[in-house]
Tab-separated table of C-alpha atoms in Angstrom:
chain	number	residue	atom	x	y	z
A	1	MET	CA	0.000	0.000	0.000
A	2	ALA	CA	2.769	2.394	0.968
A	3	GLN	CA	4.604	1.612	-2.270
A	4	LEU	CA	1.445	2.372	-4.262
A	5	ILE	CA	1.006	5.740	-2.529
A	6	VAL	CA	4.639	6.653	-3.185
A	7	GLY	CA	4.248	5.685	-6.848
A	8	ILE	CA	1.110	7.761	-7.276
A	9	ALA	CA	2.761	10.742	-5.588
A	10	ALA	CA	5.879	10.428	-7.751
A	11	HIS	CA	3.932	10.305	-10.996
A	12	THR	CA	1.723	13.197	-9.871
A	13	VAL	CA	4.845	15.264	-9.304
A	14	LEU	CA	6.160	14.321	-12.742
A	15	ALA	CA	2.836	15.249	-14.348
A	16	LEU	CA	2.810	18.639	-12.607
A	17	ALA	CA	6.432	19.210	-13.640
A	18	ALA	CA	5.489	18.461	-17.228
A	19	ILE	CA	2.635	20.984	-17.052
A	20	TRP	CA	5.039	23.584	-15.639
A	21	GLY	CA	7.425	22.808	-18.500
A	22	ALA	CA	4.701	23.426	-21.076
A	23	ALA	CA	3.912	26.814	-19.510
A	24	ALA	CA	7.602	27.731	-19.353
A	25	LEU	CA	7.988	26.981	-23.066
A	26	TRP	CA	4.867	28.958	-23.939
A	27	PHE	CA	5.868	32.088	-22.058
A	28	ARG	CA	9.639	32.091	-22.589
A	29	LEU	CA	10.550	30.208	-25.759
A	30	PRO	CA	11.721	32.796	-28.302
A	31	GLY	CA	10.149	32.964	-31.711
A	32	THR	CA	6.713	33.255	-33.252
A	33	PRO	CA	3.457	32.123	-31.575
A	34	ASN	CA	3.253	29.264	-34.064
A	35	ARG	CA	6.679	28.058	-33.028
A	36	ARG	CA	5.646	28.169	-29.373
A	37	ARG	CA	2.413	26.320	-30.091
A	38	LEU	CA	4.330	23.598	-31.908
A	39	ALA	CA	6.868	23.278	-29.088
A	40	VAL	CA	4.212	23.184	-26.354
A	41	THR	CA	2.102	20.665	-28.272
A	42	GLY	CA	5.089	18.406	-28.889
A	43	TRP	CA	6.265	18.653	-25.282
A	44	SER	CA	2.755	17.957	-23.936
A	45	LEU	CA	2.213	14.891	-26.128
A	46	VAL	CA	5.609	13.376	-25.308
A	47	ALA	CA	5.205	14.115	-21.581
A	48	LEU	CA	1.687	12.648	-21.534
A	49	VAL	CA	2.868	9.407	-23.155
A	50	LEU	CA	5.837	9.128	-20.797
A	51	VAL	CA	3.728	9.795	-17.692
A	52	MET	CA	1.156	7.185	-18.754
A	53	LEU	CA	3.828	4.576	-19.502
A	54	GLY	CA	5.541	5.296	-16.208
A	55	ALA	CA	2.242	4.970	-14.332
A	56	GLN	CA	1.843	1.510	-15.896
A	57	GLY	CA	5.169	0.386	-14.450
A	58	PHE	CA	7.456	1.012	-17.432
A	59	TRP	CA	10.161	2.757	-15.429
A	60	PRO	CA	12.424	3.784	-18.394
A	61	ALA	CA	9.659	6.215	-19.416
A	62	SER	CA	9.987	8.023	-16.076
A	63	VAL	CA	13.758	8.181	-16.513
A	64	VAL	CA	13.370	9.740	-19.981
A	65	LEU	CA	10.914	12.311	-18.603
A	66	LEU	CA	13.335	13.183	-15.813
A	67	LEU	CA	16.098	13.691	-18.369
A	68	LEU	CA	13.846	15.930	-20.457
A	69	MET	CA	12.987	17.955	-17.351
A	70	ALA	CA	16.665	18.275	-16.512
A	71	ALA	CA	17.370	19.635	-19.995
A	72	LEU	CA	14.441	22.066	-19.703
A	73	LEU	CA	15.591	23.285	-16.306
A	74	THR	CA	19.115	23.800	-17.627
A	75	TRP	CA	17.678	26.077	-20.295
A	76	TRP	CA	15.392	27.779	-17.755
A	77	PHE	CA	18.114	28.690	-15.278
A	78	ARG	CA	20.313	30.040	-18.057
A	79	LEU	CA	17.702	32.646	-18.936
A	80	GLU	CA	18.954	36.072	-17.906
A	81	PRO	CA	17.142	39.404	-17.691
A	82	THR	CA	18.313	42.087	-20.075
A	83	HIS	CA	17.826	45.739	-20.923
A	84	ASP	CA	18.324	45.089	-24.632
A	85	ARG	CA	14.815	44.380	-25.942
A	86	PRO	CA	12.249	46.376	-27.985
A	87	TRP	CA	10.400	47.891	-25.033
A	88	SER	CA	6.997	49.508	-24.954
A	89	ALA	CA	7.300	53.308	-25.113
A	90	ASP	CA	6.146	53.842	-21.502
A	91	VAL	CA	8.971	51.698	-20.078
A	92	VAL	CA	11.690	52.339	-22.642
A	93	HIS	CA	13.573	54.317	-19.960
A	94	LEU	CA	14.124	53.337	-16.333
A	95	ALA	CA	14.356	55.954	-13.617
A	96	THR	CA	17.774	56.860	-12.248
A	97	GLY	CA	18.799	59.486	-9.737
A	98	GLU	CA	21.653	61.152	-7.955
A	99	VAL	CA	21.907	63.129	-4.734
A	100	CYS	CA	24.160	66.109	-4.152
A	101	GLY	CA	23.717	67.485	-0.655
A	102	ASP	CA	19.985	68.107	-0.246
A	103	ARG	CA	19.311	68.155	-3.986
A	104	LEU	CA	17.883	65.074	-5.713
A	105	THR	CA	18.047	64.921	-9.492
A	106	LEU	CA	15.943	62.306	-11.254
A	107	HIS	CA	16.581	61.323	-14.851
A	108	HIS	CA	13.892	60.023	-17.207
A	109	VAL	CA	10.831	61.210	-15.302
A	110	ARG	CA	7.891	60.212	-17.477
A	111	ASP	CA	5.253	62.844	-18.282
A	112	PHE	CA	3.088	61.346	-21.027
A	113	ASP	CA	-0.205	62.829	-22.163
A	114	TRP	CA	-2.211	59.655	-22.765
A	115	HIS	CA	-4.873	59.478	-25.487
A	116	THR	CA	-5.507	55.709	-25.454
A	117	ARG	CA	-3.954	52.736	-23.661
A	118	ASP	CA	-1.266	52.578	-26.328
A	119	GLU	CA	-0.997	56.125	-27.673
A	120	ALA	CA	0.399	59.188	-25.938
A	121	ASP	CA	2.380	62.353	-26.462
A	122	GLU	CA	5.711	61.212	-25.049
A	123	HIS	CA	7.854	63.362	-22.779
A	124	TRP	CA	10.813	62.285	-20.656
A	125	GLU	CA	12.309	64.912	-18.360
A	126	GLU	CA	15.067	65.532	-15.876
A	127	ARG	CA	13.686	66.972	-12.652
A	128	SER	CA	15.300	68.252	-9.495
A	129	TYR	CA	13.898	68.241	-5.953
A	130	ASP	CA	14.927	69.847	-2.658
A	131	LEU	CA	14.979	67.064	-0.073
A	132	GLU	CA	14.572	69.611	2.714
A	133	ARG	CA	11.090	70.330	1.335
A	134	LEU	CA	9.963	66.700	1.287
A	135	ASP	CA	6.999	66.514	3.659
A	136	SER	CA	4.517	63.889	2.438
A	137	VAL	CA	4.284	60.345	1.153
A	138	ASP	CA	1.131	58.870	-0.358
A	139	MET	CA	0.170	55.331	-1.260
A	140	ILE	CA	-1.916	55.205	-4.449
A	141	VAL	CA	-3.845	51.988	-5.094
A	142	SER	CA	-5.397	51.233	-8.477
A	143	SER	CA	-7.658	48.255	-9.184
A	144	TRP	CA	-9.413	47.097	-12.339
A	145	GLY	CA	-11.971	44.567	-11.203
A	146	ARG	CA	-9.921	41.428	-10.722
A	147	PRO	CA	-10.461	40.045	-7.192
A	148	GLY	CA	-7.417	40.441	-4.981
A	149	VAL	CA	-5.394	42.315	-7.596
A	150	ALA	CA	-4.351	45.967	-7.521
A	151	HIS	CA	-1.371	48.093	-8.478
A	152	VAL	CA	0.361	50.107	-5.760
A	153	MET	CA	2.373	53.274	-6.359
A	154	ILE	CA	4.148	55.624	-3.954
A	155	SER	CA	4.149	59.393	-4.431
A	156	PHE	CA	6.455	61.860	-2.685
A	157	GLY	CA	5.371	65.470	-2.147
A	158	PHE	CA	7.430	68.589	-1.625
A	159	GLU	CA	5.495	71.168	0.435
A	160	GLY	CA	2.311	70.371	-1.458
A	161	GLU	CA	3.664	71.873	-4.678
A	162	ASN	CA	5.714	69.248	-6.502
A	163	PHE	CA	5.085	65.519	-6.547
A	164	VAL	CA	6.949	62.593	-8.063
A	165	LEU	CA	5.416	59.140	-8.251
A	166	PHE	CA	7.327	55.851	-8.305
A	167	SER	CA	5.772	52.776	-9.859
A	168	VAL	CA	7.245	49.265	-9.905
A	169	GLU	CA	6.012	47.725	-13.155
A	170	VAL	CA	6.512	44.975	-15.676
A	171	ARG	CA	8.752	46.028	-18.529
A	172	ARG	CA	6.613	44.990	-21.471
A	173	LEU	CA	7.658	44.645	-25.083
A	174	LYS	CA	6.009	46.730	-27.792
A	175	GLY	CA	2.452	45.524	-28.287
A	176	GLU	CA	2.659	43.073	-25.383
A	177	ARG	CA	-0.115	42.753	-22.796
A	178	PHE	CA	0.391	41.970	-19.140
A	179	SER	CA	-0.394	38.465	-17.902
A	180	GLU	CA	-0.363	37.584	-14.202
A	181	ILE	CA	0.432	33.982	-15.150
A	182	GLY	CA	3.265	35.094	-17.414
A	183	GLY	CA	4.674	36.932	-14.413
A	184	PHE	CA	5.460	33.554	-12.850
A	185	PHE	CA	7.469	32.448	-15.890
A	186	ARG	CA	10.092	35.163	-16.398
A	187	GLN	CA	8.119	36.701	-19.225
A	188	TYR	CA	8.906	40.255	-18.107
A	189	GLU	CA	11.788	42.230	-16.751
A	190	LEU	CA	11.258	44.538	-13.778
A	191	ALA	CA	10.950	48.312	-14.221
A	192	ILE	CA	10.994	51.208	-11.759
A	193	VAL	CA	9.361	54.234	-13.337
A	194	ALA	CA	9.363	57.785	-11.968
A	195	ALA	CA	6.419	59.742	-13.317
A	196	ASP	CA	4.361	62.879	-13.029
A	197	GLU	CA	1.075	62.135	-11.265
A	198	ARG	CA	-0.906	63.536	-14.197
A	199	ASP	CA	0.669	60.782	-16.269
A	200	ALA	CA	0.477	57.741	-13.990
A	201	VAL	CA	-2.795	58.534	-12.205
A	202	GLY	CA	-4.389	60.037	-15.306
A	203	LEU	CA	-3.621	56.927	-17.349
A	204	ARG	CA	-5.329	54.665	-14.842
A	205	THR	CA	-8.364	56.877	-14.233
A	206	LYS	CA	-9.094	58.750	-17.454
A	207	VAL	CA	-7.871	56.218	-20.010
A	208	ARG	CA	-8.204	52.793	-18.368
A	209	GLY	CA	-11.199	53.626	-16.188
A	210	GLU	CA	-9.694	52.008	-13.098
A	211	ARG	CA	-10.717	52.559	-9.479
A	212	VAL	CA	-8.001	54.638	-7.787
A	213	SER	CA	-7.604	55.605	-4.127
A	214	ILE	CA	-4.978	57.671	-2.345
A	215	TYR	CA	-3.881	57.323	1.273
A	216	ARG	CA	-1.517	59.694	3.013
A	217	LEU	CA	1.044	57.734	4.997
A	218	HIS	CA	1.952	58.524	8.593
A	219	MET	CA	5.739	58.878	8.521
A	220	SER	CA	8.416	61.102	9.962
A	221	ARG	CA	10.334	63.378	7.607
A	222	ARG	CA	13.419	61.286	8.250
A	223	ALA	CA	11.587	58.124	7.207
A	224	MET	CA	10.147	59.869	4.134
A	225	ARG	CA	13.615	60.857	3.024
A	226	SER	CA	14.988	57.376	3.685
A	227	LEU	CA	12.207	55.748	1.671
A	228	LEU	CA	12.670	58.132	-1.252
A	229	LEU	CA	16.405	57.499	-1.331
A	230	ALA	CA	15.754	53.754	-1.059
A	231	TYR	CA	13.679	54.034	-4.233
A	232	VAL	CA	16.496	55.910	-5.949
A	233	ASP	CA	19.052	53.326	-4.851
A	234	GLU	CA	16.809	50.465	-6.004
A	235	ALA	CA	16.210	52.165	-9.355
A	236	ASN	CA	19.922	52.769	-9.897
A	237	ALA	CA	20.724	49.174	-8.976
A	238	LEU	CA	18.098	47.907	-11.413
A	239	VAL	CA	19.702	49.846	-14.261
A	240	GLU	CA	23.045	48.255	-13.424
A	241	SER	CA	21.652	44.742	-12.935
A	242	PRO	CA	18.321	43.898	-14.616
A	243	ARG	CA	15.909	41.583	-12.803
A	244	PHE	CA	12.935	39.490	-13.751
A	245	TYR	CA	9.492	40.554	-12.578
A	246	ASN	CA	7.654	37.915	-10.562
A	247	THR	CA	3.943	38.052	-9.775
A	248	ILE	CA	4.610	36.986	-6.167
A	249	THR	CA	8.218	37.642	-5.187
A	250	ALA	CA	9.251	40.754	-7.152
A	251	ASN	CA	6.301	43.055	-7.740
A	252	CYS	CA	4.863	46.441	-6.810
A	253	THR	CA	4.194	45.514	-3.169
A	254	THR	CA	7.043	43.172	-2.247
A	255	LEU	CA	9.667	45.728	-3.299
A	256	ILE	CA	7.952	48.436	-1.226
A	257	PHE	CA	7.834	46.037	1.723
A	258	ASP	CA	11.526	45.204	1.358
A	259	MET	CA	12.510	48.876	1.103
A	260	ALA	CA	10.385	49.841	4.126
A	261	ARG	CA	12.010	47.098	6.186
A	262	GLY	CA	15.380	48.220	4.880
A	263	ILE	CA	14.903	51.693	6.392
A	264	GLY	CA	13.974	50.241	9.776
A	265	ALA	CA	10.179	49.892	9.687
A	266	ARG	CA	8.997	47.019	11.906
A	267	LEU	CA	6.615	45.361	9.492
A	268	PRO	CA	5.248	41.828	9.949
A	269	PHE	CA	4.597	39.623	6.974
A	270	ASP	CA	0.911	39.376	6.100
A	271	TYR	CA	-1.161	37.687	3.389
A	272	ARG	CA	-2.396	41.143	2.323
A	273	LEU	CA	1.042	41.833	0.878
A	274	LEU	CA	0.140	39.249	-1.764
A	275	VAL	CA	-3.559	40.062	-2.063
A	276	THR	CA	-2.698	43.568	-3.146
A	277	ASP	CA	-6.159	45.134	-3.143
A	278	ARG	CA	-6.168	44.480	0.628
A	279	LEU	CA	-2.946	46.403	1.195
A	280	PRO	CA	-4.677	49.501	2.680
A	281	GLY	CA	-6.044	47.232	5.408
A	282	TYR	CA	-2.540	46.007	6.167
A	283	ALA	CA	-1.155	49.564	6.229
A	284	PHE	CA	-3.966	50.562	8.596
A	285	LYS	CA	-3.246	47.615	10.886
A	286	VAL	CA	0.425	48.570	11.320
A	287	GLY	CA	-0.408	52.250	11.890
A	288	GLY	CA	0.917	53.436	8.564
A	289	LEU	CA	-2.131	55.405	7.407
A	290	TRP	CA	-3.140	58.892	8.516
A	291	PRO	CA	-4.381	58.711	12.146
A	292	GLY	CA	-7.731	59.795	13.541
A	293	HIS	CA	-9.889	57.957	10.982
A	294	SER	CA	-11.326	54.488	10.594
A	295	LEU	CA	-10.327	52.394	7.623
A	296	PRO	CA	-13.768	52.772	5.971
A	297	GLU	CA	-13.461	56.551	6.353
A	298	LEU	CA	-10.005	56.562	4.771
A	299	GLU	CA	-11.230	54.356	1.926
A	300	ALA	CA	-14.275	56.526	1.244
A	301	SER	CA	-12.414	59.839	1.446
A	302	GLY	CA	-9.438	58.533	-0.522
A	303	ARG	CA	-11.388	57.511	-3.621
A	304	ILE	CA	-10.139	59.910	-6.317
A	305	ASP	CA	-10.800	58.351	-9.735
A	306	GLU	CA	-13.882	60.405	-10.619
A	307	ARG	CA	-12.227	63.637	-9.492
A	308	ALA	CA	-9.056	62.739	-11.381
A	309	ARG	CA	-11.043	62.220	-14.569
A	310	GLN	CA	-12.621	65.655	-14.191
A	311	VAL	CA	-9.311	67.500	-13.728
A	312	HIS	CA	-7.231	65.402	-16.123
A	313	ARG	CA	-4.025	67.260	-17.121
A	314	ALA	CA	-4.946	70.360	-15.061
A	315	PRO	CA	-1.823	72.260	-13.917
A	316	ASP	CA	-2.874	71.778	-10.269
A	317	PHE	CA	-3.901	68.137	-10.819
A	318	SER	CA	-2.030	66.819	-7.757
A	319	GLN	CA	-3.553	69.362	-5.408
A	320	ARG	CA	-7.110	68.927	-6.693
A	321	ILE	CA	-7.194	65.130	-6.504
A	322	ARG	CA	-6.229	65.435	-2.828
A	323	GLU	CA	-9.159	67.635	-1.848
A	324	GLY	CA	-10.899	65.991	1.097
A	325	VAL	CA	-8.291	63.249	1.499
A	326	PRO	CA	-7.436	62.834	5.223
A	327	GLY	CA	-4.069	64.352	6.026
A	328	TRP	CA	-4.291	67.065	3.378
A	329	GLU	CA	-6.427	69.602	5.179
A	330	SER	CA	-3.148	70.894	6.594
A	331	LEU	CA	0.432	69.689	6.581
A	332	GLN	CA	1.361	68.231	9.943
A	333	VAL	CA	4.313	69.814	11.698
A	334	GLY	CA	6.657	67.616	13.666
A	335	GLU	CA	8.121	64.159	13.600
A	336	PRO	CA	5.459	61.425	14.069
A	337	GLU	CA	6.598	57.873	14.563
A	338	VAL	CA	7.266	55.785	11.460
A	339	VAL	CA	4.981	52.968	12.573
A	340	ALA	CA	2.448	53.086	15.369
A	341	GLU	CA	1.338	50.123	17.432
A	342	PRO	CA	-0.450	47.558	15.266
A	343	ARG	CA	-4.225	47.767	15.329
A	344	GLU	CA	-6.522	44.782	15.427
A	345	SER	CA	-7.639	43.494	12.018
């Protein structure tokens, strides 16, 4: 009986490995879609025959399948991320920055005027910021109807006048669409984009029709500065050493979590870091959102997509989308703690 259970388990593992191999070929094999279809079909048929023969006790079939998996894994682990691909226009440049004293200079700040999902007037700029004027950090959460899925961006404000938004994104090829499943199979490289809020927020509200909310974070000025410079360091490192995007381990929330821990924030791991549309609840639990309000109040007051659509590309876009958002009625003076005591869920 025990031998039968072990045999079933072993062949189940081989079958699952074969399915993974088919997905890896589909998402990462270079060439035309027809070539990928042919490769996946051939792999699937051979794997199916070998699994069935192995399940019937013909052990050489299992050995052959193991050898094929070994060859596939050799190819898989030799895949390397690169900057040299025909990128989509919105991620053709990665953000970089340099600090001289209290002056931060960012290169390749994106300021597109979007007309459709794929068409925009393209502008890339160099912008400079006075770190002494940094006094706010906002979390912007955008969702598009898929349960549990949202995109998280972080925006830094300088005395309520200038704002720069950082977004961790997939670096898509021209004409390529994002696939959460493809994100598990090294289909995309990772990108850190610095953008004007009228670009990044306007794209998601006006053009894509997504639901967007903004939450002012409760941080000291020292922590704000540390987080901003952590973004700059991460962006610079990414330019030097490209990385693959991963839907779970290297995405818009896990990098923020890693950077926040890197600057000393005492943050526990939580399932809401993976279920990204629940991230505001996690931030509320650890005391990271603006105090004095319940989570439902922050969620209701922070909903900005309709207002953003109305003031799309207005010169004072950033100020107007923040009207009524808790924490923006006046800038707080002083040095609040980075993280308050965790609240109950």
